[in-house]
Short mmCIF file of N, CA, C and O in Angstrom, two decimals:
data_model
loop_
_atom_site.label_atom_id
_atom_site.label_comp_id
_atom_site.label_asym_id
_atom_site.label_seq_id
_atom_site.Cartn_x
_atom_site.Cartn_y
_atom_site.Cartn_z
N MET A 8 2.69 27.28 4.79
CA MET A 8 1.46 27.30 5.52
C MET A 8 0.32 27.07 4.53
O MET A 8 0.31 27.71 3.50
N PRO A 9 -0.58 26.21 4.77
CA PRO A 9 -0.65 25.31 5.91
C PRO A 9 0.31 24.14 5.75
O PRO A 9 0.75 23.82 4.65
N LYS A 10 0.61 23.48 6.88
CA LYS A 10 1.50 22.33 6.86
C LYS A 10 0.90 21.23 6.00
O LYS A 10 -0.29 21.00 6.03
N LYS A 11 1.76 20.56 5.23
CA LYS A 11 1.32 19.45 4.39
C LYS A 11 1.87 18.15 4.95
O LYS A 11 2.92 18.13 5.57
N CYS A 12 1.18 17.07 4.68
CA CYS A 12 1.66 15.74 5.04
C CYS A 12 3.03 15.52 4.43
O CYS A 12 3.31 15.97 3.30
N GLY A 13 3.89 14.84 5.14
CA GLY A 13 5.25 14.57 4.67
C GLY A 13 5.29 13.73 3.41
O GLY A 13 6.31 13.68 2.73
N HIS A 14 4.21 13.06 3.08
CA HIS A 14 4.16 12.21 1.89
C HIS A 14 3.61 12.96 0.68
O HIS A 14 3.49 12.38 -0.39
N PHE A 15 3.26 14.24 0.84
CA PHE A 15 2.76 15.04 -0.27
C PHE A 15 3.90 15.84 -0.90
O PHE A 15 4.91 16.13 -0.24
N ALA A 16 3.72 16.22 -2.14
CA ALA A 16 4.73 17.00 -2.87
C ALA A 16 4.59 18.50 -2.56
O ALA A 16 3.62 18.94 -1.94
N ASN A 17 5.57 19.26 -3.02
CA ASN A 17 5.56 20.72 -2.97
C ASN A 17 5.50 21.29 -1.55
O ASN A 17 4.70 22.17 -1.27
N LYS A 18 6.35 20.77 -0.70
CA LYS A 18 6.44 21.27 0.68
C LYS A 18 7.58 22.26 0.78
O LYS A 18 8.44 22.34 -0.08
N SER A 19 7.60 22.96 1.89
CA SER A 19 8.74 23.79 2.24
C SER A 19 8.99 23.60 3.73
O SER A 19 8.11 23.12 4.45
N VAL A 20 10.19 23.92 4.17
CA VAL A 20 10.52 23.84 5.58
C VAL A 20 11.10 25.18 6.02
O VAL A 20 11.68 25.91 5.22
N ILE A 21 10.91 25.50 7.29
CA ILE A 21 11.45 26.75 7.81
C ILE A 21 12.95 26.57 8.05
O ILE A 21 13.44 25.44 8.13
N PRO A 22 13.70 27.65 8.18
CA PRO A 22 15.13 27.52 8.45
C PRO A 22 15.39 26.74 9.74
O PRO A 22 14.63 26.86 10.71
N VAL A 23 16.44 25.94 9.73
CA VAL A 23 16.76 25.09 10.87
C VAL A 23 16.95 25.91 12.14
O VAL A 23 16.54 25.48 13.23
N GLU A 24 17.54 27.09 12.04
CA GLU A 24 17.75 27.94 13.21
C GLU A 24 16.43 28.37 13.84
O GLU A 24 16.29 28.43 15.05
N GLU A 25 15.46 28.67 12.98
CA GLU A 25 14.14 29.07 13.47
C GLU A 25 13.46 27.91 14.21
O GLU A 25 12.89 28.09 15.29
N MET A 26 13.52 26.72 13.63
CA MET A 26 12.89 25.57 14.28
C MET A 26 13.61 25.21 15.58
O MET A 26 12.96 24.92 16.58
N ALA A 27 14.93 25.25 15.58
CA ALA A 27 15.68 24.97 16.81
C ALA A 27 15.29 25.98 17.89
O ALA A 27 15.17 25.63 19.07
N GLY A 28 15.08 27.22 17.51
CA GLY A 28 14.64 28.25 18.46
C GLY A 28 13.27 27.95 19.03
O GLY A 28 13.02 28.15 20.22
N LYS A 29 12.37 27.44 18.20
CA LYS A 29 11.03 27.08 18.67
C LYS A 29 11.11 25.92 19.67
O LYS A 29 10.40 25.90 20.68
N ILE A 30 11.97 24.97 19.36
CA ILE A 30 12.14 23.83 20.28
C ILE A 30 12.72 24.30 21.60
O ILE A 30 12.24 23.93 22.67
N LYS A 31 13.73 25.16 21.54
CA LYS A 31 14.35 25.69 22.76
C LYS A 31 13.30 26.44 23.59
O LYS A 31 13.25 26.30 24.82
N ALA A 32 12.46 27.23 22.95
CA ALA A 32 11.41 27.96 23.66
C ALA A 32 10.42 27.00 24.32
O ALA A 32 10.01 27.22 25.47
N ALA A 33 10.06 25.92 23.62
CA ALA A 33 9.15 24.93 24.20
C ALA A 33 9.80 24.24 25.40
O ALA A 33 9.15 24.03 26.42
N VAL A 34 11.07 23.91 25.27
CA VAL A 34 11.79 23.27 26.38
C VAL A 34 11.84 24.22 27.58
O VAL A 34 11.58 23.81 28.71
N ASP A 35 12.15 25.48 27.33
CA ASP A 35 12.24 26.47 28.42
C ASP A 35 10.89 26.71 29.09
O ASP A 35 10.83 26.98 30.29
N ALA A 36 9.80 26.59 28.32
CA ALA A 36 8.46 26.86 28.86
C ALA A 36 7.83 25.64 29.52
O ALA A 36 6.87 25.78 30.26
N ARG A 37 8.38 24.49 29.29
CA ARG A 37 7.78 23.26 29.84
C ARG A 37 7.82 23.28 31.36
O ARG A 37 8.82 23.64 31.96
N SER A 38 6.71 22.89 31.97
CA SER A 38 6.61 22.93 33.43
C SER A 38 6.64 21.56 34.07
O SER A 38 6.60 21.45 35.28
N SER A 39 6.71 20.50 33.26
CA SER A 39 6.72 19.14 33.80
C SER A 39 7.66 18.27 32.98
O SER A 39 7.66 18.33 31.75
N ALA A 40 8.44 17.44 33.67
CA ALA A 40 9.33 16.51 32.98
C ALA A 40 8.54 15.45 32.23
O ALA A 40 9.09 14.75 31.39
N ASP A 41 7.26 15.32 32.54
CA ASP A 41 6.40 14.35 31.85
C ASP A 41 5.96 14.83 30.48
O ASP A 41 5.36 14.08 29.72
N PHE A 42 6.23 16.09 30.16
CA PHE A 42 5.83 16.68 28.89
C PHE A 42 6.97 16.49 27.89
O PHE A 42 8.04 17.05 28.06
N LEU A 43 6.74 15.66 26.85
CA LEU A 43 7.77 15.39 25.86
C LEU A 43 7.72 16.39 24.71
O LEU A 43 6.64 16.73 24.23
N ILE A 44 8.87 16.78 24.26
CA ILE A 44 8.98 17.63 23.07
C ILE A 44 9.39 16.71 21.91
O ILE A 44 10.48 16.14 21.92
N ILE A 45 8.49 16.57 20.94
CA ILE A 45 8.77 15.76 19.76
C ILE A 45 9.00 16.71 18.59
O ILE A 45 8.12 17.49 18.24
N ALA A 46 10.20 16.63 18.01
CA ALA A 46 10.56 17.52 16.91
C ALA A 46 10.48 16.74 15.59
O ALA A 46 11.17 15.75 15.40
N ARG A 47 9.64 17.22 14.71
CA ARG A 47 9.41 16.57 13.42
C ARG A 47 10.04 17.40 12.31
O ARG A 47 10.07 18.63 12.37
N THR A 48 10.50 16.70 11.27
CA THR A 48 10.91 17.40 10.07
C THR A 48 10.42 16.68 8.82
O THR A 48 10.42 15.46 8.77
N ASP A 49 10.02 17.47 7.85
CA ASP A 49 9.66 16.96 6.53
C ASP A 49 10.78 17.24 5.53
O ASP A 49 10.58 17.21 4.32
N ALA A 50 11.97 17.50 6.05
CA ALA A 50 13.08 17.93 5.21
C ALA A 50 13.58 16.87 4.24
O ALA A 50 14.25 17.22 3.26
N VAL A 51 13.28 15.60 4.46
CA VAL A 51 13.72 14.57 3.50
C VAL A 51 13.20 14.91 2.11
O VAL A 51 13.95 14.88 1.14
N ALA A 52 11.93 15.26 2.01
CA ALA A 52 11.32 15.54 0.71
C ALA A 52 11.81 16.86 0.11
O ALA A 52 11.77 17.04 -1.10
N VAL A 53 12.28 17.76 0.94
CA VAL A 53 12.67 19.09 0.47
C VAL A 53 14.18 19.19 0.24
O VAL A 53 14.64 19.70 -0.78
N GLU A 54 14.96 18.67 1.20
CA GLU A 54 16.41 18.84 1.17
C GLU A 54 17.20 17.54 1.02
O GLU A 54 18.38 17.58 0.75
N GLY A 55 16.56 16.40 1.28
CA GLY A 55 17.24 15.11 1.22
C GLY A 55 17.46 14.51 2.60
O GLY A 55 17.25 15.16 3.63
N PHE A 56 17.91 13.25 2.61
CA PHE A 56 18.03 12.51 3.86
C PHE A 56 19.10 13.09 4.79
O PHE A 56 18.84 13.31 5.97
N GLU A 57 20.30 13.31 4.31
CA GLU A 57 21.38 13.81 5.18
C GLU A 57 21.05 15.17 5.80
O GLU A 57 21.24 15.35 7.01
N PRO A 58 20.56 16.13 5.02
CA PRO A 58 20.17 17.39 5.66
C PRO A 58 19.06 17.22 6.70
O PRO A 58 19.04 17.92 7.71
N ALA A 59 18.15 16.27 6.48
CA ALA A 59 17.10 16.01 7.47
C ALA A 59 17.70 15.48 8.76
O ALA A 59 17.32 15.91 9.85
N ILE A 60 18.66 14.58 8.67
CA ILE A 60 19.34 14.06 9.85
C ILE A 60 20.09 15.19 10.57
O ILE A 60 20.03 15.30 11.80
N GLU A 61 20.77 16.04 9.82
CA GLU A 61 21.48 17.18 10.42
C GLU A 61 20.49 18.10 11.14
O GLU A 61 20.79 18.61 12.23
N ARG A 62 19.32 18.30 10.55
CA ARG A 62 18.30 19.14 11.19
C ARG A 62 17.89 18.56 12.54
O ARG A 62 17.88 19.27 13.54
N VAL A 63 17.53 17.28 12.57
CA VAL A 63 17.05 16.73 13.83
C VAL A 63 18.17 16.63 14.87
O VAL A 63 17.90 16.71 16.06
N GLN A 64 19.41 16.51 14.43
CA GLN A 64 20.52 16.58 15.38
C GLN A 64 20.55 17.96 16.05
O GLN A 64 20.77 18.07 17.25
N ARG A 65 20.29 19.00 15.29
CA ARG A 65 20.20 20.36 15.86
C ARG A 65 19.02 20.47 16.82
O ARG A 65 19.10 21.13 17.84
N TYR A 66 17.92 19.80 16.50
CA TYR A 66 16.74 19.84 17.36
C TYR A 66 17.01 19.11 18.68
O TYR A 66 16.56 19.55 19.73
N ILE A 67 17.78 18.04 18.61
CA ILE A 67 18.17 17.33 19.83
C ILE A 67 19.05 18.25 20.69
O ILE A 67 18.85 18.35 21.90
N GLU A 68 19.98 18.93 20.05
CA GLU A 68 20.83 19.88 20.78
C GLU A 68 20.00 20.98 21.44
O GLU A 68 20.34 21.47 22.51
N ALA A 69 18.88 21.35 20.80
CA ALA A 69 18.00 22.39 21.35
C ALA A 69 17.12 21.86 22.48
O ALA A 69 16.45 22.64 23.14
N GLY A 70 17.11 20.53 22.68
CA GLY A 70 16.37 19.96 23.79
C GLY A 70 15.25 19.02 23.45
O GLY A 70 14.53 18.57 24.35
N ALA A 71 15.06 18.68 22.17
CA ALA A 71 13.99 17.75 21.80
C ALA A 71 14.22 16.40 22.48
O ALA A 71 15.34 15.91 22.54
N ASP A 72 13.14 15.83 23.02
CA ASP A 72 13.21 14.53 23.68
C ASP A 72 13.10 13.37 22.70
O ASP A 72 13.60 12.27 22.96
N VAL A 73 12.39 13.60 21.62
CA VAL A 73 12.10 12.59 20.60
C VAL A 73 12.17 13.31 19.26
O VAL A 73 11.81 14.48 19.17
N THR A 74 12.61 12.60 18.21
CA THR A 74 12.56 13.22 16.88
C THR A 74 11.82 12.32 15.91
O THR A 74 11.67 11.12 16.12
N PHE A 75 11.36 12.94 14.84
CA PHE A 75 10.50 12.30 13.86
C PHE A 75 10.94 12.77 12.48
O PHE A 75 10.66 13.90 12.09
N VAL A 76 11.68 11.93 11.78
CA VAL A 76 12.10 12.20 10.41
C VAL A 76 11.02 11.63 9.51
O VAL A 76 10.93 10.41 9.34
N GLU A 77 10.19 12.49 8.95
CA GLU A 77 9.03 12.06 8.17
C GLU A 77 9.42 11.66 6.76
O GLU A 77 10.26 12.31 6.13
N ALA A 78 8.82 10.57 6.29
CA ALA A 78 8.85 10.10 4.91
C ALA A 78 10.23 9.73 4.37
O ALA A 78 10.58 10.08 3.25
N PRO A 79 11.03 8.95 5.15
CA PRO A 79 12.25 8.42 4.53
C PRO A 79 11.84 7.49 3.39
O PRO A 79 10.81 6.82 3.47
N GLU A 80 12.64 7.47 2.32
CA GLU A 80 12.19 6.79 1.11
C GLU A 80 12.88 5.46 0.83
O GLU A 80 12.59 4.83 -0.19
N SER A 81 13.76 5.02 1.70
CA SER A 81 14.40 3.71 1.47
C SER A 81 14.52 2.94 2.78
O SER A 81 14.59 3.54 3.86
N ALA A 82 14.56 1.63 2.65
CA ALA A 82 14.74 0.77 3.82
C ALA A 82 16.08 1.09 4.50
O ALA A 82 16.17 1.09 5.73
N GLU A 83 17.09 1.36 3.71
CA GLU A 83 18.41 1.69 4.26
C GLU A 83 18.34 2.95 5.13
O GLU A 83 18.89 2.99 6.23
N ASP A 84 17.65 3.98 4.64
CA ASP A 84 17.52 5.21 5.42
C ASP A 84 16.72 4.97 6.71
O ASP A 84 17.06 5.51 7.76
N ILE A 85 15.68 4.17 6.61
CA ILE A 85 14.88 3.86 7.81
C ILE A 85 15.77 3.25 8.88
O ILE A 85 15.72 3.63 10.05
N ARG A 86 16.61 2.30 8.48
CA ARG A 86 17.50 1.64 9.44
C ARG A 86 18.52 2.60 10.05
O ARG A 86 18.92 2.44 11.20
N LYS A 87 18.94 3.59 9.28
CA LYS A 87 19.96 4.54 9.75
C LYS A 87 19.44 5.50 10.82
O LYS A 87 20.20 5.94 11.67
N ILE A 88 18.17 5.86 10.75
CA ILE A 88 17.64 6.91 11.61
C ILE A 88 17.91 6.65 13.09
O ILE A 88 18.57 7.46 13.74
N PRO A 89 17.46 5.53 13.66
CA PRO A 89 17.70 5.34 15.10
C PRO A 89 19.18 5.10 15.43
O PRO A 89 19.61 5.37 16.55
N GLN A 90 19.95 4.63 14.47
CA GLN A 90 21.38 4.42 14.70
C GLN A 90 22.13 5.74 14.80
O GLN A 90 23.13 5.84 15.51
N ARG A 91 21.67 6.75 14.10
CA ARG A 91 22.40 8.02 13.99
C ARG A 91 21.95 9.07 14.99
O ARG A 91 22.63 10.10 15.13
N LEU A 92 20.83 8.84 15.66
CA LEU A 92 20.29 9.86 16.55
C LEU A 92 20.23 9.33 17.98
O LEU A 92 19.97 8.16 18.21
N SER A 93 20.44 10.22 18.93
CA SER A 93 20.62 9.83 20.33
C SER A 93 19.36 9.83 21.18
O SER A 93 19.44 9.57 22.37
N VAL A 94 18.22 10.11 20.59
CA VAL A 94 16.96 10.13 21.33
C VAL A 94 15.98 9.16 20.67
O VAL A 94 16.21 8.73 19.53
N PRO A 95 14.89 8.80 21.35
CA PRO A 95 13.90 7.92 20.73
C PRO A 95 13.34 8.52 19.43
O PRO A 95 13.30 9.74 19.26
N GLN A 96 12.89 7.63 18.56
CA GLN A 96 12.42 8.02 17.24
C GLN A 96 10.97 7.61 17.01
O GLN A 96 10.53 6.57 17.49
N VAL A 97 10.27 8.42 16.22
CA VAL A 97 8.93 8.13 15.73
C VAL A 97 9.05 7.82 14.24
O VAL A 97 9.85 8.45 13.54
N ILE A 98 8.27 6.87 13.77
CA ILE A 98 8.18 6.62 12.32
C ILE A 98 6.70 6.53 11.95
O ILE A 98 5.89 6.06 12.75
N ASN A 99 6.40 6.97 10.77
CA ASN A 99 5.03 7.03 10.26
C ASN A 99 4.88 6.01 9.14
O ASN A 99 5.58 6.10 8.13
N VAL A 100 3.99 5.04 9.30
CA VAL A 100 3.72 4.04 8.28
C VAL A 100 2.45 4.47 7.54
O VAL A 100 1.38 4.52 8.14
N VAL A 101 2.60 4.80 6.27
CA VAL A 101 1.48 5.27 5.46
C VAL A 101 1.33 4.33 4.28
O VAL A 101 2.20 4.28 3.40
N VAL A 102 0.26 3.56 4.27
CA VAL A 102 0.00 2.64 3.16
C VAL A 102 -0.14 3.48 1.89
O VAL A 102 -0.94 4.41 1.84
N GLY A 103 0.68 3.17 0.89
CA GLY A 103 0.67 3.94 -0.35
C GLY A 103 1.53 5.18 -0.29
O GLY A 103 1.59 5.93 -1.26
N GLY A 104 2.22 5.40 0.83
CA GLY A 104 3.09 6.57 0.98
C GLY A 104 4.49 6.31 0.46
O GLY A 104 4.77 5.30 -0.18
N LYS A 105 5.40 7.22 0.76
CA LYS A 105 6.77 7.15 0.26
C LYS A 105 7.67 6.22 1.06
O LYS A 105 8.70 5.79 0.57
N THR A 106 7.30 5.93 2.30
CA THR A 106 8.15 5.15 3.18
C THR A 106 7.86 3.67 3.03
O THR A 106 6.70 3.25 3.12
N PRO A 107 8.92 2.85 2.83
CA PRO A 107 8.70 1.40 2.80
C PRO A 107 8.08 0.92 4.11
O PRO A 107 8.36 1.45 5.17
N ILE A 108 7.23 -0.08 4.01
CA ILE A 108 6.49 -0.56 5.18
C ILE A 108 7.23 -1.73 5.82
O ILE A 108 7.62 -2.67 5.14
N PHE A 109 7.40 -1.63 7.13
CA PHE A 109 7.95 -2.69 7.95
C PHE A 109 6.93 -3.02 9.04
O PHE A 109 6.15 -2.17 9.45
N ALA A 110 7.00 -4.24 9.55
CA ALA A 110 6.16 -4.62 10.69
C ALA A 110 6.62 -3.85 11.93
O ALA A 110 7.79 -3.49 12.06
N GLN A 111 5.68 -3.65 12.85
CA GLN A 111 5.99 -2.92 14.08
C GLN A 111 7.14 -3.58 14.84
O GLN A 111 8.02 -2.89 15.34
N ALA A 112 7.15 -4.90 14.92
CA ALA A 112 8.22 -5.61 15.65
C ALA A 112 9.58 -5.34 15.02
O ALA A 112 10.58 -5.15 15.74
N ASP A 113 9.64 -5.28 13.70
CA ASP A 113 10.91 -5.00 13.03
C ASP A 113 11.35 -3.56 13.28
O ASP A 113 12.54 -3.31 13.51
N LEU A 114 10.42 -2.63 13.27
CA LEU A 114 10.75 -1.23 13.55
C LEU A 114 11.23 -1.07 14.99
O LEU A 114 12.18 -0.33 15.25
N ALA A 115 10.63 -1.80 15.91
CA ALA A 115 11.07 -1.76 17.31
C ALA A 115 12.49 -2.29 17.44
O ALA A 115 13.32 -1.70 18.14
N LYS A 116 12.80 -3.38 16.74
CA LYS A 116 14.16 -3.94 16.77
C LYS A 116 15.18 -2.95 16.20
O LYS A 116 16.32 -2.92 16.64
N MET A 117 14.75 -2.17 15.22
CA MET A 117 15.64 -1.16 14.64
C MET A 117 15.90 -0.02 15.62
O MET A 117 16.89 0.69 15.47
N GLY A 118 14.99 0.18 16.57
CA GLY A 118 15.17 1.24 17.56
C GLY A 118 14.11 2.32 17.55
O GLY A 118 14.26 3.33 18.24
N PHE A 119 13.03 2.13 16.81
CA PHE A 119 11.96 3.12 16.82
C PHE A 119 11.11 2.93 18.07
O PHE A 119 10.72 1.82 18.40
N GLY A 120 10.82 4.03 18.76
CA GLY A 120 10.06 3.98 20.00
C GLY A 120 8.57 4.10 19.81
O GLY A 120 7.79 3.69 20.67
N LEU A 121 8.14 4.67 18.69
CA LEU A 121 6.72 4.87 18.42
C LEU A 121 6.49 4.72 16.92
O LEU A 121 7.20 5.32 16.12
N VAL A 122 5.50 3.90 16.57
CA VAL A 122 5.13 3.72 15.17
C VAL A 122 3.72 4.24 14.99
O VAL A 122 2.80 3.82 15.70
N LEU A 123 3.54 5.17 14.07
CA LEU A 123 2.22 5.71 13.74
C LEU A 123 1.73 5.00 12.48
O LEU A 123 2.46 4.87 11.51
N TYR A 124 0.50 4.53 12.51
CA TYR A 124 -0.11 3.91 11.34
C TYR A 124 -1.15 4.87 10.80
O TYR A 124 -2.35 4.73 11.05
N ALA A 125 -0.67 5.86 10.08
CA ALA A 125 -1.51 6.94 9.59
C ALA A 125 -2.55 6.42 8.59
O ALA A 125 -2.21 5.74 7.62
N ASN A 126 -3.78 6.72 8.86
CA ASN A 126 -4.90 6.45 7.96
C ASN A 126 -5.20 4.97 7.73
O ASN A 126 -6.01 4.66 6.87
N VAL A 127 -4.56 4.05 8.45
CA VAL A 127 -4.80 2.64 8.21
C VAL A 127 -6.26 2.29 8.51
O VAL A 127 -6.91 1.60 7.71
N ALA A 128 -6.79 2.76 9.62
CA ALA A 128 -8.19 2.47 9.94
C ALA A 128 -9.12 3.09 8.90
O ALA A 128 -10.10 2.46 8.47
N LEU A 129 -8.82 4.32 8.49
CA LEU A 129 -9.62 4.99 7.47
C LEU A 129 -9.58 4.21 6.16
O LEU A 129 -10.62 4.00 5.51
N GLN A 130 -8.39 3.78 5.75
CA GLN A 130 -8.28 3.03 4.50
C GLN A 130 -9.04 1.72 4.57
O GLN A 130 -9.68 1.30 3.59
N GLY A 131 -9.01 1.05 5.73
CA GLY A 131 -9.77 -0.18 5.90
C GLY A 131 -11.27 0.06 5.81
O GLY A 131 -12.01 -0.72 5.20
N ALA A 132 -11.71 1.15 6.43
CA ALA A 132 -13.14 1.49 6.38
C ALA A 132 -13.58 1.81 4.96
O ALA A 132 -14.66 1.37 4.50
N ILE A 133 -12.77 2.53 4.22
CA ILE A 133 -13.11 2.87 2.84
C ILE A 133 -13.17 1.60 1.99
O ILE A 133 -14.10 1.42 1.19
N ALA A 134 -12.18 0.72 2.18
CA ALA A 134 -12.18 -0.55 1.42
C ALA A 134 -13.44 -1.36 1.71
O ALA A 134 -14.06 -1.92 0.80
N GLU A 135 -13.86 -1.38 2.97
CA GLU A 135 -15.07 -2.14 3.35
C GLU A 135 -16.31 -1.49 2.74
O GLU A 135 -17.22 -2.19 2.29
N CYS A 136 -16.36 -0.17 2.71
CA CYS A 136 -17.51 0.51 2.13
C CYS A 136 -17.62 0.27 0.62
O CYS A 136 -18.73 0.29 0.07
N ARG A 137 -16.52 0.00 -0.02
CA ARG A 137 -16.52 -0.22 -1.47
C ARG A 137 -16.90 -1.66 -1.84
O ARG A 137 -17.18 -1.91 -3.01
N ARG A 138 -16.89 -2.54 -0.87
CA ARG A 138 -17.25 -3.94 -1.17
C ARG A 138 -18.72 -4.03 -1.53
O ARG A 138 -19.56 -3.42 -0.87
N PRO A 139 -19.03 -4.83 -2.54
CA PRO A 139 -20.46 -4.99 -2.93
C PRO A 139 -21.25 -5.73 -1.87
O PRO A 139 -20.81 -6.46 -1.09
#
């Protein structure tokens, strides 16, 4: 606490059982099928890629509708995420971050349902402000 961006160092994650319990509680409390539960993990940076995949598989079992494996560090791992998980996936594209950048169309073909372009507008605005 407080939560850090998945692309920052020195993070920690809560035990998988605790997070699965939080997801189950959210699923049980949901009053509309239109309300999606998106389960995110920053475990790649803390525990590695395989443990992160195992975590989100547990979150799916707990009822998550969508999962978000933050900050995968290789193109190979990015491709594996939607292949290995049974629910739609979110991916975060951070210019200068740890995750290799792919075009939105390529990520869609891989099976990602939502692509976040974190800070892209902010970075563009800063670059424009720095121009003479």
